[in-house]
Tab-separated table of C-alpha atoms and ligand atoms in Angstrom:
chain	number	residue	atom	x	y	z
A	1	MET	CA	18.190	-14.272	14.123
A	2	SER	CA	19.464	-13.368	17.572
A	3	ILE	CA	17.473	-10.695	19.409
A	4	LYS	CA	19.683	-8.094	21.108
A	5	ILE	CA	18.274	-7.178	24.506
A	6	THR	CA	19.006	-4.367	26.965
A	7	LEU	CA	17.699	-5.107	30.450
A	8	ALA	CA	16.697	-2.280	32.799
A	9	GLY	CA	16.663	-3.288	36.478
A	10	PRO	CA	19.104	-6.250	36.486
A	11	ARG	CA	19.575	-6.209	40.281
A	12	GLY	CA	15.844	-6.424	41.042
A	13	LYS	CA	13.872	-9.580	41.849
A	14	MET	CA	12.246	-9.680	38.406
A	15	GLY	CA	15.470	-8.496	36.772
A	16	SER	CA	17.452	-11.416	38.274
A	17	GLU	CA	14.946	-13.915	36.882
A	18	ALA	CA	15.060	-12.154	33.516
A	19	LEU	CA	18.873	-12.360	33.414
A	20	GLN	CA	18.628	-16.140	33.752
A	21	MET	CA	15.826	-16.366	31.178
A	22	ILE	CA	17.814	-14.310	28.619
A	23	GLN	CA	20.938	-16.431	29.123
A	24	ASP	CA	18.918	-19.663	28.777
A	25	GLU	CA	17.226	-18.649	25.508
A	26	PRO	CA	19.469	-19.470	22.520
A	27	ASN	CA	17.995	-16.689	20.340
A	28	PHE	CA	18.526	-13.916	22.904
A	29	THR	CA	21.720	-11.914	23.438
A	30	LEU	CA	22.094	-9.539	26.376
A	31	VAL	CA	23.937	-6.487	25.019
A	32	ALA	CA	23.603	-3.951	27.872
A	33	CYS	CA	21.976	-3.194	31.223
A	34	ILE	CA	20.428	0.012	32.522
A	35	ASP	CA	20.954	0.406	36.244
A	36	ARG	CA	20.950	3.512	38.426
A	37	LYS	CA	24.174	2.239	40.027
A	38	HIS	CA	27.487	0.998	38.507
A	39	ASP	CA	27.524	3.308	35.450
A	40	GLY	CA	30.456	2.523	33.118
A	41	LYS	CA	31.212	-0.868	34.690
A	42	LEU	CA	30.810	-4.321	33.183
A	43	MET	CA	28.418	-6.809	34.722
A	44	LYS	CA	31.330	-9.090	35.641
A	45	ASP	CA	32.733	-6.257	37.829
A	46	ILE	CA	29.689	-6.457	40.132
A	47	ASN	CA	29.770	-9.526	42.357
A	48	THR	CA	25.975	-9.912	42.559
A	49	LEU	CA	25.602	-9.951	38.747
A	50	PRO	CA	26.546	-12.737	36.295
A	51	ASP	CA	30.115	-12.965	35.009
A	52	LEU	CA	29.386	-11.295	31.646
A	53	ASN	CA	31.243	-8.737	29.529
A	54	VAL	CA	28.084	-6.655	29.269
A	55	PRO	CA	28.251	-2.871	29.849
A	56	ILE	CA	26.099	-1.056	32.425
A	57	PHE	CA	24.640	2.385	31.746
A	58	THR	CA	22.821	4.723	34.096
A	59	ASP	CA	21.695	7.009	31.296
A	60	PRO	CA	19.319	5.094	28.966
A	61	GLU	CA	19.831	7.602	26.145
A	62	GLU	CA	23.593	7.023	26.217
A	63	CYS	CA	22.949	3.282	26.232
A	64	PHE	CA	20.711	3.398	23.139
A	65	LYS	CA	23.183	5.709	21.334
A	66	GLN	CA	26.186	3.471	21.992
A	67	ILE	CA	24.739	-0.059	21.887
A	68	SER	CA	22.722	-1.506	19.016
A	69	THR	CA	19.614	-2.963	20.697
A	70	ASP	CA	16.453	-4.602	19.344
A	71	VAL	CA	14.446	-4.776	22.590
A	72	LEU	CA	14.457	-2.989	25.950
A	73	LEU	CA	13.122	-5.249	28.727
A	74	ASP	CA	12.145	-2.928	31.583
A	75	LEU	CA	11.633	-4.335	35.088
A	76	THR	CA	12.199	-1.272	37.244
A	77	VAL	CA	9.896	1.162	39.055
A	78	PRO	CA	6.957	3.299	37.871
A	79	ASP	CA	8.954	6.534	38.363
A	80	VAL	CA	11.408	5.752	35.554
A	81	CYS	CA	9.816	3.159	33.267
A	82	TYR	CA	7.832	5.716	31.243
A	83	ARG	CA	11.014	7.659	30.434
A	84	HIS	CA	12.856	4.423	29.581
A	85	ALA	CA	10.073	3.294	27.222
A	86	ARG	CA	9.826	6.713	25.598
A	87	LEU	CA	13.576	6.982	24.970
A	88	ALA	CA	13.620	3.424	23.627
A	89	LEU	CA	10.937	4.213	21.034
A	90	MET	CA	12.712	7.425	20.055
A	91	HIS	CA	15.852	5.359	19.327
A	92	ASN	CA	13.904	2.659	17.440
A	93	VAL	CA	14.283	0.162	20.271
A	94	ARG	CA	11.163	-1.896	21.020
A	95	PRO	CA	10.132	-1.648	24.693
A	96	VAL	CA	8.812	-4.727	26.507
A	97	VAL	CA	7.738	-3.394	29.872
A	98	GLY	CA	6.745	-5.493	32.868
A	99	THR	CA	6.922	-2.586	35.299
A	100	THR	CA	3.435	-1.696	36.510
A	101	GLY	CA	1.913	1.712	37.191
A	102	PHE	CA	1.522	3.563	33.864
A	103	THR	CA	-1.175	6.242	33.723
A	104	ASP	CA	-3.708	6.237	30.851
A	105	ASP	CA	-2.102	9.422	29.558
A	106	GLU	CA	1.382	7.879	29.518
A	107	LEU	CA	0.068	4.806	27.707
A	108	GLU	CA	-1.604	6.981	25.093
A	109	GLN	CA	1.578	8.983	24.519
A	110	LEU	CA	3.667	5.827	24.126
A	111	LYS	CA	1.110	4.370	21.688
A	112	GLN	CA	1.322	7.514	19.580
A	113	LEU	CA	5.105	7.482	19.611
A	114	ALA	CA	5.231	3.807	18.557
A	115	THR	CA	2.827	4.525	15.697
A	116	GLU	CA	4.886	7.549	14.585
A	117	HIS	CA	8.042	5.412	14.544
A	118	GLN	CA	6.208	2.361	13.099
A	119	ILE	CA	7.775	0.189	15.776
A	120	GLY	CA	6.382	-2.390	18.189
A	121	GLY	CA	6.116	-2.243	21.947
A	122	ILE	CA	4.428	-4.344	24.638
A	123	ILE	CA	3.409	-3.167	28.093
A	124	ALA	CA	2.310	-6.161	30.135
A	125	PRO	CA	1.276	-5.663	33.775
A	126	ASN	CA	1.136	-9.464	34.069
A	127	PHE	CA	3.554	-11.702	32.191
A	128	ALA	CA	2.209	-14.969	33.653
A	129	THR	CA	0.666	-16.869	30.744
A	130	GLY	CA	-1.582	-18.773	33.175
A	131	ALA	CA	-2.963	-15.476	34.489
A	132	ILE	CA	-3.755	-14.347	30.935
A	133	LEU	CA	-5.644	-17.593	30.320
A	134	MET	CA	-7.433	-17.205	33.675
A	135	MET	CA	-8.675	-13.760	32.552
A	136	LYS	CA	-9.742	-15.068	29.152
A	137	PHE	CA	-11.553	-18.092	30.666
A	138	ALA	CA	-13.267	-15.757	33.149
A	139	GLN	CA	-14.501	-13.551	30.305
A	140	LEU	CA	-15.910	-16.604	28.514
A	141	ALA	CA	-17.634	-17.850	31.693
A	142	ALA	CA	-19.150	-14.418	32.403
A	143	LYS	CA	-21.386	-14.750	29.347
A	144	PHE	CA	-23.077	-17.681	31.073
A	145	PHE	CA	-22.723	-16.633	34.722
A	146	PRO	CA	-23.372	-12.921	35.380
A	147	ASP	CA	-22.948	-13.388	39.154
A	148	VAL	CA	-19.228	-13.242	39.869
A	149	GLU	CA	-16.791	-12.088	42.525
A	150	ILE	CA	-12.995	-11.770	42.329
A	151	ILE	CA	-10.597	-12.598	45.148
A	152	GLU	CA	-6.993	-11.522	44.573
A	153	LYS	CA	-4.177	-12.314	47.010
A	154	HIS	CA	-0.679	-10.822	47.019
A	155	HIS	CA	2.427	-10.491	49.196
A	156	ASP	CA	2.231	-7.773	51.832
A	157	GLN	CA	4.798	-5.517	50.101
A	158	LYS	CA	2.387	-4.734	47.275
A	159	LEU	CA	1.334	-1.080	47.365
A	160	ASP	CA	-1.718	-0.924	45.100
A	161	ALA	CA	-5.086	-2.586	45.641
A	162	PRO	CA	-6.923	-4.048	43.892
A	163	SER	CA	-4.232	-5.567	41.672
A	164	GLY	CA	-3.923	-4.539	38.025
A	165	THR	CA	-4.881	-8.089	37.064
A	166	ALA	CA	-8.105	-7.927	39.115
A	167	ILE	CA	-9.026	-4.598	37.514
A	168	LYS	CA	-8.259	-5.977	34.055
A	169	THR	CA	-10.332	-9.114	34.773
A	170	SER	CA	-13.285	-7.011	35.878
A	171	GLU	CA	-13.008	-4.912	32.689
A	172	LEU	CA	-13.012	-8.035	30.496
A	173	ILE	CA	-15.978	-9.472	32.399
A	174	ARG	CA	-17.931	-6.201	32.163
A	175	GLN	CA	-17.511	-6.235	28.361
A	176	VAL	CA	-19.701	-9.365	28.130
A	177	ARG	CA	-21.713	-9.560	31.362
A	178	GLU	CA	-25.239	-8.211	31.585
A	179	ASP	CA	-25.455	-5.196	33.953
A	180	LYS	CA	-26.254	-6.515	37.378
A	181	VAL	CA	-26.037	-5.440	41.004
A	182	GLN	CA	-25.170	-8.592	42.876
A	183	GLY	CA	-26.283	-9.844	46.250
A	184	HIS	CA	-29.525	-8.983	48.020
A	185	PRO	CA	-30.986	-5.655	46.810
A	186	ASP	CA	-31.247	-4.550	50.464
A	187	GLU	CA	-27.831	-5.796	51.604
A	188	TYR	CA	-25.786	-3.445	53.801
A	189	GLU	CA	-22.389	-3.528	55.494
A	190	THR	CA	-22.221	-3.603	59.280
A	191	ILE	CA	-18.453	-3.089	58.944
A	192	GLU	CA	-17.312	-0.733	56.184
A	193	ARG	CA	-15.973	-2.459	53.015
A	194	ALA	CA	-16.997	-5.928	54.182
A	195	ARG	CA	-18.192	-6.631	50.632
A	196	GLY	CA	-14.923	-5.419	49.067
A	197	ALA	CA	-14.586	-2.942	46.210
A	198	ASN	CA	-17.690	-2.543	44.066
A	199	VAL	CA	-17.123	-2.027	40.324
A	200	ASP	CA	-20.523	-1.682	38.597
A	201	GLY	CA	-21.962	-4.237	41.016
A	202	LEU	CA	-19.026	-6.640	40.656
A	203	HIS	CA	-17.093	-7.152	43.909
A	204	ILE	CA	-13.297	-7.412	44.194
A	205	HIS	CA	-11.646	-8.565	47.429
A	206	SER	CA	-7.924	-7.959	48.073
A	207	LEU	CA	-5.879	-9.983	50.574
A	208	ARG	CA	-2.294	-9.032	51.540
A	209	LEU	CA	-0.185	-11.554	53.462
A	210	PRO	CA	3.501	-12.456	53.781
A	211	GLY	CA	4.227	-15.762	52.046
A	212	LEU	CA	1.937	-15.054	49.107
A	213	VAL	CA	3.233	-14.118	45.638
A	214	ALA	CA	0.346	-13.375	43.197
A	215	HIS	CA	-2.914	-15.333	43.190
A	216	GLN	CA	-6.418	-14.757	41.873
A	217	GLU	CA	-9.683	-16.694	41.957
A	218	VAL	CA	-12.732	-15.690	39.937
A	219	ILE	CA	-15.836	-17.338	41.370
A	220	PHE	CA	-19.101	-17.562	39.421
A	221	GLY	CA	-22.402	-18.657	40.945
A	222	SER	CA	-25.804	-19.629	39.616
A	223	PRO	CA	-28.611	-21.653	41.219
A	224	GLY	CA	-27.203	-25.046	42.254
A	225	GLN	CA	-23.643	-24.553	40.975
A	226	THR	CA	-20.461	-22.525	41.284
A	227	LEU	CA	-17.488	-22.285	38.938
A	228	SER	CA	-14.026	-21.245	40.160
A	229	ILE	CA	-11.203	-20.178	37.859
A	230	LYS	CA	-7.972	-19.861	39.791
A	231	HIS	CA	-4.396	-18.945	39.010
A	232	ASP	CA	-1.363	-18.979	41.306
A	233	SER	CA	2.045	-17.470	40.609
A	234	LEU	CA	4.210	-19.407	43.070
A	235	ASN	CA	7.414	-17.532	42.302
A	236	ARG	CA	8.808	-14.977	39.818
A	237	GLN	CA	9.799	-17.698	37.360
A	238	SER	CA	6.096	-17.827	36.510
A	239	PHE	CA	6.465	-14.470	34.719
A	240	MET	CA	9.361	-15.469	32.479
A	241	ASP	CA	7.534	-17.540	29.827
A	242	GLY	CA	5.365	-14.509	29.090
A	243	ALA	CA	8.346	-12.144	29.069
A	244	LYS	CA	10.107	-14.454	26.588
A	245	LEU	CA	6.991	-14.640	24.434
A	246	ALA	CA	6.610	-10.840	24.496
A	247	ILE	CA	10.226	-10.350	23.338
A	248	HIS	CA	9.668	-12.708	20.400
A	249	GLN	CA	6.325	-11.091	19.509
A	250	VAL	CA	7.383	-7.459	19.791
A	251	ILE	CA	9.760	-7.915	16.846
A	252	GLU	CA	6.722	-8.661	14.634
A	253	LEU	CA	4.645	-5.669	15.786
A	254	ASN	CA	4.498	-2.130	14.416
A	255	GLU	CA	2.344	-0.674	17.182
A	256	LEU	CA	2.333	-0.595	20.984
A	257	VAL	CA	0.137	-3.245	22.624
A	258	TYR	CA	-1.075	-2.943	26.218
A	259	GLY	CA	-1.691	-6.280	27.950
A	260	LEU	CA	-0.162	-9.612	26.981
A	261	GLU	CA	-3.692	-10.903	26.293
A	262	ASN	CA	-3.838	-8.550	23.281
A	263	ILE	CA	-0.745	-9.808	21.450
A	264	PRO	CA	-1.414	-11.853	18.285
A	265	TYR	CA	-0.257	-15.139	19.905
A	266	PHE	CA	-3.230	-15.147	22.309
A	267	ASN	CA	-5.737	-14.212	19.614
A	268	GLU	CA	-4.846	-16.493	16.707
A	269	SER	CA	-7.147	-19.481	16.291
B	301	LIG	P1	12.519	-4.774	42.772
B	301	LIG	O1	13.131	-6.039	43.244
B	301	LIG	O2	12.326	-3.650	43.747
B	301	LIG	O3	13.414	-4.245	41.537
B	301	LIG	C1	13.295	-2.960	40.984
B	301	LIG	C2	14.616	-2.594	40.326
B	301	LIG	O4	14.485	-1.288	39.745
B	301	LIG	C3	15.780	-2.544	41.307
B	301	LIG	O5	16.915	-3.129	40.713
B	301	LIG	C4	15.967	-1.038	41.500
B	301	LIG	O6	17.295	-0.677	41.844
B	301	LIG	C5	15.651	-0.546	40.123
B	301	LIG	N1	15.426	0.898	40.139
B	301	LIG	C6	14.834	1.638	41.105
B	301	LIG	N2	14.849	2.932	40.786
B	301	LIG	C7	15.494	3.011	39.608
B	301	LIG	C8	15.858	4.091	38.773
B	301	LIG	N3	15.578	5.349	39.129
B	301	LIG	N4	16.493	3.815	37.612
B	301	LIG	C9	16.804	2.545	37.259
B	301	LIG	N5	16.488	1.461	38.016
B	301	LIG	C10	15.860	1.706	39.176
B	301	LIG	O7	11.090	-5.036	42.123
B	301	LIG	P2	10.585	-6.331	41.326
B	301	LIG	O8	9.815	-7.221	42.239
B	301	LIG	O9	11.715	-6.889	40.544
B	301	LIG	O10	9.518	-5.643	40.349
B	301	LIG	C11	9.923	-4.766	39.335
B	301	LIG	C12	8.673	-4.248	38.617
B	301	LIG	O11	8.032	-5.344	37.962
B	301	LIG	C13	7.610	-3.648	39.554
B	301	LIG	O12	7.002	-2.543	38.898
B	301	LIG	C14	6.592	-4.765	39.723
B	301	LIG	O13	5.291	-4.271	40.007
B	301	LIG	C15	6.651	-5.366	38.348
B	301	LIG	N6	6.187	-6.762	38.240
B	301	LIG	C16	5.648	-7.099	37.053
B	301	LIG	C17	5.252	-8.388	36.830
B	301	LIG	C18	4.681	-8.743	35.488
B	301	LIG	O14	4.289	-9.897	35.295
B	301	LIG	N7	4.629	-7.812	34.546
B	301	LIG	C19	5.384	-9.354	37.831
B	301	LIG	C20	5.980	-8.989	39.043
B	301	LIG	C21	6.380	-7.666	39.240
B	301	LIG	P3	17.677	-0.367	43.422
B	301	LIG	O15	17.923	-1.710	44.012
B	301	LIG	O16	18.895	0.482	43.322
B	301	LIG	O17	16.508	0.342	44.036
């Protein structure tokens, strides 16, 4: 069965990679794009987009009314992705959202809507399969090594710190790690924030530099040994295997899942 996909954000950096991924996957068919520019045109009319007879819509509701779609892949901006995902669910289109920045309240509302419509959805702040494994390995290691610090490094255009992946990693670690305040009990900072962000005694350090993409190292220490678990996204292609996997998996779901690590594929033995 071919999966019919509408892509929101085709001119973006992630959107461009996704266009290639969709065209390369034999079971995927791109049926429409949602873009705030070029309403009513075909992709082939825009010289920066591929030469395809695929219509462009600015209004997502109009798109879902006119074009039969199985999955919405959203790679846009936080301001609009909630509305896109909500409209998709209301039109029985499964959202796969890579856009970051949902609030807890928005996530809860989308979960409820997916359950009401008995339809799947995936919101994945990190599509890199290696990053998901890095988080899972870190959670496993934290059972044995309660002393741990996280260093995340991103390009200097990133607005939020720490990264969503670092926060998620710390949450997974805190689920299994014994409560502990790390470092010397009397330690103090001579320069503010020298020890990074402190989440229940676990420290997260954020670096922002041009040239970086998305990188994270989780370092565990115990007497006489350290263990480092490290993942590097070297370019945006690194996110496409996970996006492809999410599109295949969302067809099987009848609820909204937050985090690629929670889809069945990563939890089957
Ligand atoms: P980007 O290059 O800035 O692309 C964003 C796209 O969204 C642009 O095409 C932009 O169009 C479009 N857009 C902006 N406002 C819009 C609106 N009101 N309606 C419709 N489209 C609109 O950003 P990116 O690097 O591709 O990242 C896109 C998103 O993916 C971000 O939220 C980023 O954090 C996230 N991300 C996720 C992962 C993951 O693994 N899940 C990995 C990397 C990035 P204009 O050019 O007209 O502004």
